[in-house]
Coordinates of C-alpha atoms in Angstrom, one line a residue:
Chain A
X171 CA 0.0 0.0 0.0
X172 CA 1.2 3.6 -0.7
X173 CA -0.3 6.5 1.5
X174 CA 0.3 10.1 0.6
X175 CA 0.1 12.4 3.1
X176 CA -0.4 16.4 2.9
X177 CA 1.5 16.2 -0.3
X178 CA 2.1 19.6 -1.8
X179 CA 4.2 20.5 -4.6
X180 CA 5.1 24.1 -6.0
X181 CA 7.2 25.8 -9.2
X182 CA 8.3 29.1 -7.5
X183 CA 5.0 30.9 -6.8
X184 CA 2.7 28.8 -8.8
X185 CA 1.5 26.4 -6.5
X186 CA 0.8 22.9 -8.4
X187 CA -1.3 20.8 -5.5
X188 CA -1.7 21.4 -2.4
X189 CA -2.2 18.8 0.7
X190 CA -3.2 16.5 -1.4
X191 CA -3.9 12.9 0.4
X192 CA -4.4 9.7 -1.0
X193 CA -4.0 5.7 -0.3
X194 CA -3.7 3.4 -3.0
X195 CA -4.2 -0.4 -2.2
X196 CA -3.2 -3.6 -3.6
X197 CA -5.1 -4.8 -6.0
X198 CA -6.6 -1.7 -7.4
X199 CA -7.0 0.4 -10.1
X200 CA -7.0 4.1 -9.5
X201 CA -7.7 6.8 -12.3
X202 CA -6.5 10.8 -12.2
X203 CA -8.1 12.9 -14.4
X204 CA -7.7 16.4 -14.8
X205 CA -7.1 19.2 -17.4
X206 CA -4.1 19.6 -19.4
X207 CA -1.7 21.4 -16.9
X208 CA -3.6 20.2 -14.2
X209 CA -0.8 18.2 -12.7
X210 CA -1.5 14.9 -13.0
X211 CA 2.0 14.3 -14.2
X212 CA 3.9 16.1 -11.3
X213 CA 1.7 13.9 -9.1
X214 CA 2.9 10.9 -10.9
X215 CA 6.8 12.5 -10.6
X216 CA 6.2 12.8 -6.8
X217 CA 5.2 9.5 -6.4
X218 CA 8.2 8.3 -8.0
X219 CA 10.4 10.7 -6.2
X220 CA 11.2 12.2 -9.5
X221 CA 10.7 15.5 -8.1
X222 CA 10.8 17.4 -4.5
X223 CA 7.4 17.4 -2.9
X224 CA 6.5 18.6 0.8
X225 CA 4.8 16.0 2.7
X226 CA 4.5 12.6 3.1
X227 CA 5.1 9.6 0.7
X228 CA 5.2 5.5 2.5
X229 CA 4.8 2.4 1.7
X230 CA 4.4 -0.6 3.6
X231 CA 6.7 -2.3 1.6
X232 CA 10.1 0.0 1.4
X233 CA 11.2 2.1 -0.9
X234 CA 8.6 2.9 -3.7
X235 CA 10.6 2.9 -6.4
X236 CA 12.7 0.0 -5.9
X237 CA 8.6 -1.9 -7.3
X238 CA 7.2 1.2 -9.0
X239 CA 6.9 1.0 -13.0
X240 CA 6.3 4.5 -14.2
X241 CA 5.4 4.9 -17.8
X242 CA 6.1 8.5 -18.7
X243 CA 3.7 10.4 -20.7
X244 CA 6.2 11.1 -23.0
X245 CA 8.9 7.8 -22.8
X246 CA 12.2 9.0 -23.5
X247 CA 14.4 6.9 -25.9
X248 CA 17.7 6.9 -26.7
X249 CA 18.4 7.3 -30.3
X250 CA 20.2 4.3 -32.2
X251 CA 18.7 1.9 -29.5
X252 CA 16.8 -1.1 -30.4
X253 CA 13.7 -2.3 -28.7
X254 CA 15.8 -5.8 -27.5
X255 CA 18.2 -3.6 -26.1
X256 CA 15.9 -1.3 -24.1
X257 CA 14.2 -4.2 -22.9
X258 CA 16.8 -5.8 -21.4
X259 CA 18.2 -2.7 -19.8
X260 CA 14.8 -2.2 -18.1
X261 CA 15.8 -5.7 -16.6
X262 CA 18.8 -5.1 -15.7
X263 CA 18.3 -2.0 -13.8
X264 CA 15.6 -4.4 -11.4
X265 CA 19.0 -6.3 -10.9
X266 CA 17.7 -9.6 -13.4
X267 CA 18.4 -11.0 -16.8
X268 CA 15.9 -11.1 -19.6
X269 CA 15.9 -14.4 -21.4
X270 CA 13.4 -15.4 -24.3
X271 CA 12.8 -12.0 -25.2
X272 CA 10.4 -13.2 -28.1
X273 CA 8.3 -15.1 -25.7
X274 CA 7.5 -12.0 -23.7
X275 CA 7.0 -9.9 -26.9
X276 CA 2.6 -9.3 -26.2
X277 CA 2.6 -6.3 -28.6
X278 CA 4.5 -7.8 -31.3
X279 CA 7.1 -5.6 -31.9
X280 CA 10.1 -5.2 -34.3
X281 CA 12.3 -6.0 -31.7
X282 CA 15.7 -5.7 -33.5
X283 CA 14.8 -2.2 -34.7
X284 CA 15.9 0.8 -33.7
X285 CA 13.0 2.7 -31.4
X286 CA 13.5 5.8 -33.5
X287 CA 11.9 4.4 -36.1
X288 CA 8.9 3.2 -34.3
X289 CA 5.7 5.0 -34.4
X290 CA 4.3 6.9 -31.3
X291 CA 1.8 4.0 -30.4
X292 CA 5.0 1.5 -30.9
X293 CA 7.3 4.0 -28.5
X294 CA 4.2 3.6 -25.8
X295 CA 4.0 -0.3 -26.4
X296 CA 7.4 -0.8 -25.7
X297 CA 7.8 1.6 -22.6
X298 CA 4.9 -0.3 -21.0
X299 CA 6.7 -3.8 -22.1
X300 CA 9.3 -2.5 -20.8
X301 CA 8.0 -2.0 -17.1
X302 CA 6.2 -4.9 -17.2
X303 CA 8.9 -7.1 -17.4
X304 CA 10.4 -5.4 -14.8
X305 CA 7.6 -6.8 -12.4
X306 CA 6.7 -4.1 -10.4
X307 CA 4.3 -4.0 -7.8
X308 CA 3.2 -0.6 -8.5
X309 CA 2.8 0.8 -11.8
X310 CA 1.9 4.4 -12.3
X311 CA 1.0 5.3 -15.9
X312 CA 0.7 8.6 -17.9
X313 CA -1.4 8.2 -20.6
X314 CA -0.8 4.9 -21.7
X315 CA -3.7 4.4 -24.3
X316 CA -2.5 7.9 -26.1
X317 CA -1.2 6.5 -29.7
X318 CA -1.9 3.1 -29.2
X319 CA -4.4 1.1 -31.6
X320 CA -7.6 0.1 -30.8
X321 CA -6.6 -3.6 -30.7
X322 CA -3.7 -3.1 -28.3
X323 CA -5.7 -0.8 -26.0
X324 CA -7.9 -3.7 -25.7
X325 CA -5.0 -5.8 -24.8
X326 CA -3.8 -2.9 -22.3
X327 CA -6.9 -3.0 -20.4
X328 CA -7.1 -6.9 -20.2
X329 CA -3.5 -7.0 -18.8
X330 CA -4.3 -3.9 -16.3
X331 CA -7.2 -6.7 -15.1
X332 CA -4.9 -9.1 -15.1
X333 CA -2.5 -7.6 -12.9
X334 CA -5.5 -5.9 -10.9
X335 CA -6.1 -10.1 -10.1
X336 CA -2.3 -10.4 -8.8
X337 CA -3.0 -7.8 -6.0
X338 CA -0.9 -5.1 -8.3
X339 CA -1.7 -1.4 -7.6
X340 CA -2.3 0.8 -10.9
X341 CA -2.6 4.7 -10.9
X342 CA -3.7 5.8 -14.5
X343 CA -4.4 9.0 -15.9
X344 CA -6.2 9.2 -19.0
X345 CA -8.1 11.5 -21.4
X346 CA -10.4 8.6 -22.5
X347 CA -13.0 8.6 -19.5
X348 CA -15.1 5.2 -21.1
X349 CA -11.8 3.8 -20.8
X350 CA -11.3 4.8 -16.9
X351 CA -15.1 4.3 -15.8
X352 CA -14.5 0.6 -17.5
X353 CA -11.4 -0.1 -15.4
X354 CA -10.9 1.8 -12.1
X355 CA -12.1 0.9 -8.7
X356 CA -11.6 5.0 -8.3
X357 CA -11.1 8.1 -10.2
X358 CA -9.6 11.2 -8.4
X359 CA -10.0 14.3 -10.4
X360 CA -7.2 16.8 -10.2
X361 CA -8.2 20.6 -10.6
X362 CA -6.9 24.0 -9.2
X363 CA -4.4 22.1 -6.9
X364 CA -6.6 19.6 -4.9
X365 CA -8.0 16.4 -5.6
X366 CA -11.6 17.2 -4.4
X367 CA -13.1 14.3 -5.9
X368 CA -12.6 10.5 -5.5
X369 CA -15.3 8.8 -7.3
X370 CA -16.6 4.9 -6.7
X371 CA -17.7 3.1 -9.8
X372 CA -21.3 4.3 -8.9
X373 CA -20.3 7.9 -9.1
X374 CA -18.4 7.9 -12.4
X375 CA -22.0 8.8 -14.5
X376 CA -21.8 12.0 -12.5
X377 CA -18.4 12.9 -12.4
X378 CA -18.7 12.7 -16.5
X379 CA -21.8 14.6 -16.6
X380 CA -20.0 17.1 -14.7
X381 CA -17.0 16.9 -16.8
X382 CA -19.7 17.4 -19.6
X383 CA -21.1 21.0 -17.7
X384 CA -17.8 22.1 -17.3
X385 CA -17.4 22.1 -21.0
X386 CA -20.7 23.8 -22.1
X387 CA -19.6 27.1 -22.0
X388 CA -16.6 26.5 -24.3
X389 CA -19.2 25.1 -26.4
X390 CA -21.7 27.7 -26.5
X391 CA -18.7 30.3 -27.0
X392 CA -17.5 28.4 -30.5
X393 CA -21.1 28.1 -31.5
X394 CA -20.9 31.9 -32.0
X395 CA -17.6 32.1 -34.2
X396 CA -17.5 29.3 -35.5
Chain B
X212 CA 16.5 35.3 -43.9
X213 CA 19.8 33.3 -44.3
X214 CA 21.1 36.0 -42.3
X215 CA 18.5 35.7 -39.7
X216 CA 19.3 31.9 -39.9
X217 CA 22.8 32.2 -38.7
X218 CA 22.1 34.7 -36.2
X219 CA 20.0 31.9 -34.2
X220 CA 22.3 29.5 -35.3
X221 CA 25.0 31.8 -33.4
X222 CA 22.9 32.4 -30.4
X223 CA 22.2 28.8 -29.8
X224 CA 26.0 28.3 -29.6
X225 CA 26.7 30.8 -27.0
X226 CA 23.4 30.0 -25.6
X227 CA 25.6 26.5 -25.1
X228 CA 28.9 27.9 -24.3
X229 CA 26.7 29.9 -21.3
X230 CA 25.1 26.9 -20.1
X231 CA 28.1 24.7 -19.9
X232 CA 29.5 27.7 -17.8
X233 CA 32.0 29.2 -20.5
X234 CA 32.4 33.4 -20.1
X235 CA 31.4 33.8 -23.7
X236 CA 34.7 36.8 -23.5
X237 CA 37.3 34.2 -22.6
X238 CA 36.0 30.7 -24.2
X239 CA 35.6 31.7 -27.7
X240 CA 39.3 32.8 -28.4
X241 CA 40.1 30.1 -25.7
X242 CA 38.5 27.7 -28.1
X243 CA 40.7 28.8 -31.1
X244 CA 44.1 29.3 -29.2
X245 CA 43.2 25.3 -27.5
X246 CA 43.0 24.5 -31.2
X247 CA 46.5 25.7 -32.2
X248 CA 47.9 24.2 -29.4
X249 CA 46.3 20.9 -29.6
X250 CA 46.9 20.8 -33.5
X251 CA 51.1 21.6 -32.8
X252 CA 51.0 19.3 -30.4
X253 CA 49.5 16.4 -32.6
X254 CA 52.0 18.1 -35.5
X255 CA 55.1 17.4 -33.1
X256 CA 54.1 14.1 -32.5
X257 CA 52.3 12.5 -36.1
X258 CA 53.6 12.9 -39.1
X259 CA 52.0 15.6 -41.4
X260 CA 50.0 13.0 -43.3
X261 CA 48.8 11.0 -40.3
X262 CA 47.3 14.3 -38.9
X263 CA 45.5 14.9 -42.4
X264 CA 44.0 11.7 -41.6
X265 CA 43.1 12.4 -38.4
X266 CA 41.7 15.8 -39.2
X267 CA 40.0 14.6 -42.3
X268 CA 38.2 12.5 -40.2
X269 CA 37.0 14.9 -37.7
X270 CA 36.0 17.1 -40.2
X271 CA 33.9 14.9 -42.3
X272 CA 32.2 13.5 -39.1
X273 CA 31.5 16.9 -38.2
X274 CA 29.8 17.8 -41.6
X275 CA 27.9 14.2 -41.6
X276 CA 26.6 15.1 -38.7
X277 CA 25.5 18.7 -39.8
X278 CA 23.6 16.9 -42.4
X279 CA 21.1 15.4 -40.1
X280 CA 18.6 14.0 -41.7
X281 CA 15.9 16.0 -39.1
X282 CA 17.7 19.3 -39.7
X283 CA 17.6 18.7 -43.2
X284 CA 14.0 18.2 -43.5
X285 CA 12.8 20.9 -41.5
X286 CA 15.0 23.0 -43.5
X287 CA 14.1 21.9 -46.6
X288 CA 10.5 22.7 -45.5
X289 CA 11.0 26.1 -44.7
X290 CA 13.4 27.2 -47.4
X291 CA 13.5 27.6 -51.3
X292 CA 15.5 25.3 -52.7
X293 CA 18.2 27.9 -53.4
X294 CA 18.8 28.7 -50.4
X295 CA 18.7 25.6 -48.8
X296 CA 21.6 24.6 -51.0
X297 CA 23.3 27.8 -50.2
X298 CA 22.9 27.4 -46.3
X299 CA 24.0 23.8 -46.4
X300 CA 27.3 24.9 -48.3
X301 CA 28.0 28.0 -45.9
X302 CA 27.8 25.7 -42.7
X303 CA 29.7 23.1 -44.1
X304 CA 32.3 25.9 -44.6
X305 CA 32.3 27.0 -41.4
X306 CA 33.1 24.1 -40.2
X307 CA 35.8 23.5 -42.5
X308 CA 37.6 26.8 -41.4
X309 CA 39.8 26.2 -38.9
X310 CA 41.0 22.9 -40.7
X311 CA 41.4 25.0 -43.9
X312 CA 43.2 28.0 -42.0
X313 CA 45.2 25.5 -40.4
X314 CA 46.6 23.9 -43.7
X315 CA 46.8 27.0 -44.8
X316 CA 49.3 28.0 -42.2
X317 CA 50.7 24.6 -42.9
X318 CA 51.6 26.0 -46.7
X319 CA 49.5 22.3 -47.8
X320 CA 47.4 23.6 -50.6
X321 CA 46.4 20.3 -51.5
X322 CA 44.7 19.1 -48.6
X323 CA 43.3 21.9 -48.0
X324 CA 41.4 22.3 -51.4
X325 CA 40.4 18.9 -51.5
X326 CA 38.7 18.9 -48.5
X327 CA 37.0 22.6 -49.2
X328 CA 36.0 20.8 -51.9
X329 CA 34.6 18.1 -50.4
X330 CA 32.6 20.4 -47.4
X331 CA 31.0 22.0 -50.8
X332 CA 29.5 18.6 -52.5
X333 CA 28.4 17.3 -49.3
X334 CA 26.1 21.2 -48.9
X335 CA 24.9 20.4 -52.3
X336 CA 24.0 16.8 -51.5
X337 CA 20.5 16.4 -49.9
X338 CA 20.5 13.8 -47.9
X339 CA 17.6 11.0 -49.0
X340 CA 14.7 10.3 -46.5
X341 CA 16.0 6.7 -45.6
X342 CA 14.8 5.1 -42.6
X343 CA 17.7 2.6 -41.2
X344 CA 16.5 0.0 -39.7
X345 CA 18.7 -2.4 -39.4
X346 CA 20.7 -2.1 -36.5
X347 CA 24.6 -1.8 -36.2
X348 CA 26.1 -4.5 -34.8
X349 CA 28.1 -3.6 -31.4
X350 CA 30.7 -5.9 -29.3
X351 CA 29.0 -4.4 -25.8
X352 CA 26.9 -6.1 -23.2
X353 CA 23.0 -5.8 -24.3
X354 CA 22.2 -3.1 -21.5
X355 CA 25.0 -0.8 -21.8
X356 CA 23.2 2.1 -23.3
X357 CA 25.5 4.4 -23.6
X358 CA 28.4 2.6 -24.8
X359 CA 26.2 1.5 -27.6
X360 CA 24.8 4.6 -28.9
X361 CA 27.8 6.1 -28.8
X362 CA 29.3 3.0 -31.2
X363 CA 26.4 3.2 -33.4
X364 CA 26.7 7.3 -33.9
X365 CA 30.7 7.0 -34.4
X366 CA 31.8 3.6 -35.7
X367 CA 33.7 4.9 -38.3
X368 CA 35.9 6.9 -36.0
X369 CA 36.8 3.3 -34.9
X370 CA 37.2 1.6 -37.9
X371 CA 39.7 4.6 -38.6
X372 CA 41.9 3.9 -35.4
X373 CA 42.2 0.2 -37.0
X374 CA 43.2 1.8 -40.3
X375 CA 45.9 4.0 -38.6
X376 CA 46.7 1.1 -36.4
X377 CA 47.7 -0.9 -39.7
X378 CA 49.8 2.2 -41.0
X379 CA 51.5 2.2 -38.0
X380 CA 52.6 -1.3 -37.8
X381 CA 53.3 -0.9 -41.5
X382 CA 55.6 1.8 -40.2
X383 CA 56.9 0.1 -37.2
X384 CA 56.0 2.9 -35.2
X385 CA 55.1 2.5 -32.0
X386 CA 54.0 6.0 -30.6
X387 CA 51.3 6.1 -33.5
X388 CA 49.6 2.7 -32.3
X389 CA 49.5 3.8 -29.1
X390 CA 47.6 7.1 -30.0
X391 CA 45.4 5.0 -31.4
X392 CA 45.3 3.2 -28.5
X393 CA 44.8 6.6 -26.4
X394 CA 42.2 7.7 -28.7
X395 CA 39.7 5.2 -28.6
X396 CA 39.7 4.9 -24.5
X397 CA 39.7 8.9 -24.9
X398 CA 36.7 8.5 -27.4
X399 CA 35.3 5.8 -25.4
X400 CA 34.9 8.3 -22.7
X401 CA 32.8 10.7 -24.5
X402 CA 30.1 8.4 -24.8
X403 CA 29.6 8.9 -20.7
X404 CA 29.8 12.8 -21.0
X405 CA 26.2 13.5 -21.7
X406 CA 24.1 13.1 -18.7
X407 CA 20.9 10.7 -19.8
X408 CA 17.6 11.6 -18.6
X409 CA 16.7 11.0 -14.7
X410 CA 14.4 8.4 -15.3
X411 CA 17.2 6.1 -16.9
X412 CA 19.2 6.0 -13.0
X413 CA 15.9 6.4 -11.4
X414 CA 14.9 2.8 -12.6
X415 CA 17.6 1.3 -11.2
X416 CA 17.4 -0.7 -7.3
X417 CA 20.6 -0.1 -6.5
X418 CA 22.1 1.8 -3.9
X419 CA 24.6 4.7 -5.1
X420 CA 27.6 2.4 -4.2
X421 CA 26.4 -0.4 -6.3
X422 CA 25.1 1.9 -9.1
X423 CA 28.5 3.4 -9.8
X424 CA 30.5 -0.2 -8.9
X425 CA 28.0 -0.9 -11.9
X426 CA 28.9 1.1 -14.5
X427 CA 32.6 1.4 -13.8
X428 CA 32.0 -1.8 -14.6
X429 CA 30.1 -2.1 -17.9
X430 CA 32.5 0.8 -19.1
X431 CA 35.4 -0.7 -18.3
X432 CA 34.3 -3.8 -20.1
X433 CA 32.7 -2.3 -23.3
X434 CA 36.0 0.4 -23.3
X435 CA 38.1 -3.0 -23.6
X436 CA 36.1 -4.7 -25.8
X437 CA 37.2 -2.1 -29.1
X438 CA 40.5 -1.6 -27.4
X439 CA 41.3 -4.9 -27.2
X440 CA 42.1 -5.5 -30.5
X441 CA 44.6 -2.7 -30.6
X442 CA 46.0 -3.8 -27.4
X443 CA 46.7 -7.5 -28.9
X444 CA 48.3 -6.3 -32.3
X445 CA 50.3 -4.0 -29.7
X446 CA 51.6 -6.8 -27.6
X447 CA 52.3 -9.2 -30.6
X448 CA 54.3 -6.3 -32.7
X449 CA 55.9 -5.2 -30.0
X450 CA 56.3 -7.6 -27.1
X451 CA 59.3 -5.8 -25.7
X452 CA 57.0 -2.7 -24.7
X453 CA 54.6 -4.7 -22.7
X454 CA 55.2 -2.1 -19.9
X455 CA 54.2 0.9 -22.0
X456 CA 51.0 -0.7 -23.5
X457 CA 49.7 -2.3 -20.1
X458 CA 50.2 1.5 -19.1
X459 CA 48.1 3.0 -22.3
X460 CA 45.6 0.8 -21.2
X461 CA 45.6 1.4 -17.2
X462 CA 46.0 5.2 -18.4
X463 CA 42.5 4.3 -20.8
X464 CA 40.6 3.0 -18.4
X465 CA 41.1 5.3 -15.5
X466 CA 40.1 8.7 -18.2
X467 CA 37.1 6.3 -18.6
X468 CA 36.2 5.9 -15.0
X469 CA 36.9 9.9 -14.4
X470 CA 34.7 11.1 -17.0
X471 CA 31.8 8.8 -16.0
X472 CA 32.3 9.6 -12.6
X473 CA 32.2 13.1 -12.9
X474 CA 28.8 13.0 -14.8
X475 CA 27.3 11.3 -12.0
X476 CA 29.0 14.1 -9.5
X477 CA 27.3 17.2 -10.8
X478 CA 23.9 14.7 -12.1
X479 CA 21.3 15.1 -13.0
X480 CA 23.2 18.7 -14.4
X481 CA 25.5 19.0 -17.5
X482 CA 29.1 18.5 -16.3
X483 CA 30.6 22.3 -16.1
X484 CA 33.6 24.2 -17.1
X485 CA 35.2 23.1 -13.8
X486 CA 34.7 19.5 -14.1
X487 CA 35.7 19.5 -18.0
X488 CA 38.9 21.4 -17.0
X489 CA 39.8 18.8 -13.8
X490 CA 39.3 15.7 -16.9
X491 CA 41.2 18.0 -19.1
X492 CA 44.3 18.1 -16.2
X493 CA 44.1 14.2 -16.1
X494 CA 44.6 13.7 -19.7
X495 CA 48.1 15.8 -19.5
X496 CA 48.9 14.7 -15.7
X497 CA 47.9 11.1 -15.2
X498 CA 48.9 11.4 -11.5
X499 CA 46.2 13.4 -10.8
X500 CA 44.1 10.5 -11.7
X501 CA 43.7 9.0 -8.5
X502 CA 43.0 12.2 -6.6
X503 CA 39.8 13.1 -9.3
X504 CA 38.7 9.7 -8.9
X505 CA 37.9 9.7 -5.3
X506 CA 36.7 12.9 -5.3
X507 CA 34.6 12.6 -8.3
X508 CA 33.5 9.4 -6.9
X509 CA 32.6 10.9 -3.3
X510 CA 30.5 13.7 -5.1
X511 CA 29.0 11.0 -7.4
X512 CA 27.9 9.5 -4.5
X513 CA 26.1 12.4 -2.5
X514 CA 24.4 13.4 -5.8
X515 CA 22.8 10.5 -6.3
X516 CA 21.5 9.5 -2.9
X517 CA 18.6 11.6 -3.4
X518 CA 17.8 9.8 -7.0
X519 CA 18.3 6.0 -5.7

């Protein structure tokens, strides 16, 4: 289990999120959604200790990211690198050695290719390969349907179930809210610094017909120019 | 708009030259004057046509890389095709220059036509659209990132050591095979000069200790693995200067462990003017060596106790 506590985070003056508290359990699913800028992906860096934070990160188990997976919004590659080779420096960095690499290849990727000339949904594929192979007990991922085709998003959410059944704890933030409300035991919705909202499956029609509200206006302002 | 072109060109460069800490006053003429020096001091100790080599090759690599095939597109986007051309040709001039002064000074007309020459056919060449993908074989371990982009990006500047390695034992002479030798533990070490992104040390469970006992590790393996073949034509040429080579290569591999070292002392940040000038003192006074490693080491290690 990982409990945040009063977990605040700032850039100068602009204050990000403020006392922000949160438990995630095993076996879960959680969901953040939030605006663009919202930041749902500073969250994710605190979590990981990418980034300073006040307050109050623990976990039963020891240090969070000796089992966290974190899938960046963005993965980072290094150019001239294939995907074998990313793979089993993944591996190596959880202090194993990756053997049948083929075997473990779910999203059928050109392995012995250079990354750069994946395309975005391929970069995504094999960043999440990548931490799942490491076998973390945590995962936090940032956007990880964004790019990816329909069929392996299908396959994404059938492994998050999967891994939901080993008593793995998932934090996801996503765009797609049918994908969230299919998958998440809870939703926390990020805006102007707090997470006021942490939504049961029963709640998520309202939160989207909120998100919906929150949206008119824009809509009845392009209906005018447009 | 050429014009405007170069002027951002020339402000990202001293936008560099600021960030890596360089007074912008002192480090351009710096840069020239370390030139001269470094380009006597190869003159003293190569013969003329080694160095042409040598300089060829840095050259050419320089302009190869100017011709990336990103750069090129985007350019070739945003420009008429005139001046496209004509911007490709100026840069590859400008990096020509202080080769093409420098032969100049040399009184070597030859050289230094044929390779203005060259600088101009390569601006007039537009690189085709061609996706590589297959990969370049490397002789490192699997996980070693850095060792094997840097391969990948520079093979050729190996494959040219070997070539100069032959002339030398063609030659019989010794000095040249071991600045080959020097030269690929020295290139080696640029491959661990560029700090990678935070998430690339965050991943690994290691404490600090272990992390750099790691990758002294896997650099000192991969920095043997393209030395080695010098090393062993080396030994069986010239098996009376065991001492000397055994030395090139303890010399190799401790410039390897500084430099990676001191990336991980100032990480996640660039490595500054101060660092680059404490690796620059080890290259000329190897006794210094041990002094940088444990400091660099003991720095290493407080930097990246807040990461792992």
């Amino acid at each position: 289990m990982v409990r945040i506590e009063k977990l605040s985070k700032s850039f100068g003056n602009h204050i990000v999120f403020q006392n922000v508290n949160l438990e995630l359990n095993s076996g879960k699913i959680y969901g953040v959604v939030g605006k663009n800028g919202a930041g749902k992906t500073t969250l994710f860096n605190c979590i990981c200790g990418l980034e300073k934070y006040q307050g109050s990160i623990t976990s039963s188990e020891g240090k969070i990211k000796d089992f966290t997976g974190y899938l960046p919004a963005e993965p980072y590659f290094f150019d001239k690198i294939t995907g074998e080779e990313y793979l089993y420096f993944m591996c190596r960095t959880r202090g194993f050695k990756l053997h049948d690499v083929e075997d473990k290849n779910i999203f059928e990727l050109p392995l012995k290719q250079y990354i750069s000339t994946y395309s975005t949904g391929m970069k995504k594929k094999i960043a999440l390969l990548g931490i799942l192979l490491q076998k973390n007990d945590v995962l936090i991922l940032d956007e990880p349907f964004n790019g990816v085709d329909i069929g392996s998003n299908m396959l994404i959410i059938q492994i998050f179930k999967e891994l939901q059944r080993l008593g793995k704890t998932i934090l996801v933030s996503s765009h797609i809210f049918a994908t969230l409300s299919e998958i998440c035991d809870e939703i926390f919705f990020l805006e102007n610094g707090e997470i006021f909202q942490k939504k049961g499956f029963h709640e998520f029609l309202e939160l989207e017909n909120q998100l919906k509200n929150d949206i008119s206006t824009s809509i009845d302002k392009i209906k005018k120019w447009l | 708009m050429i014009l405007y072109y170069f002027k951002i060109r020339g402000q990202l460069i001293l936008r560099k030259l600021q960030d890596a800490g360089i007074p912008l006053l002192i480090g351009i003429p710096a840069l020239f004057v370390l030139f001269y020096f470094v380009s006597e001091e190869i003159y003293e100790r190569l013969e003329f046509q080694n160095m042409c080599y040598l300089y060829g090759a840095l050259m050419f690599g320089a302009v190869i890389a100017n011709a990336d095939k990103g750069r090129q597109r985007f350019l070739f986007q945003h420009y008429p095709e005139n001046k496209y051309f004509s911007l490709n040709i100026i840069e590859n001039i400008v990096l020509y220059l202080p080769l093409g002064v420098y032969y100049w000074y040399k009184d070597d007309w030859v050289y230094a036509l044929t390779w203005l020459c060259v600088t101009f056919v390569v601006g007039m060449i537009q690189i085709p659209n061609v996706n590589f993908k297959k990969r370049i074989p490397t002789p490192f371990l699997k996980h070693s990132l850095e060792s094997i982009v840097g391969f990948r990006k520079n093979y050729l500047f190996f494959f040219l050591m070997y070539f100069v390695l032959w002339q030398s034992v063609k030659v019989q002479n010794l000095n040249l095979g071991l600045f080959c030798l020097l030269a690929v533990f020295v290139y080696c070490s640029f491959f661990f000069v560029k700090s990678e992104p935070l998430y690339y040390v965050w991943n690994y469970r290691l404490n600090p200790n272990d992390f750099l006992i790691e990758k002294l590790k896997t650099a000192g393996i991969n920095s043997l693995s393209v030395s080695g073949l010098i090393t062993i034509i080396l030994f069986l040429v010239y098996p009376a200067e065991y001492e000397i080579i055994a030395l090139g290569n303890l010399w190799g591999l401790s410039v390897v462990s500084v430099v990676l070292l001191s990336k991980y002392s100032v990480y996640p940040s660039e490595l500054n003017l101060q660092q680059l000038f404490m690796i620059a003192l080890c290259l000329f006074f190897p006794l210094i060596i041990p002094v940088l490693l444990f400091y660099f080491y003991v720095q290493a290690c407080s930097q990246l106790k807040e990461i792992l």
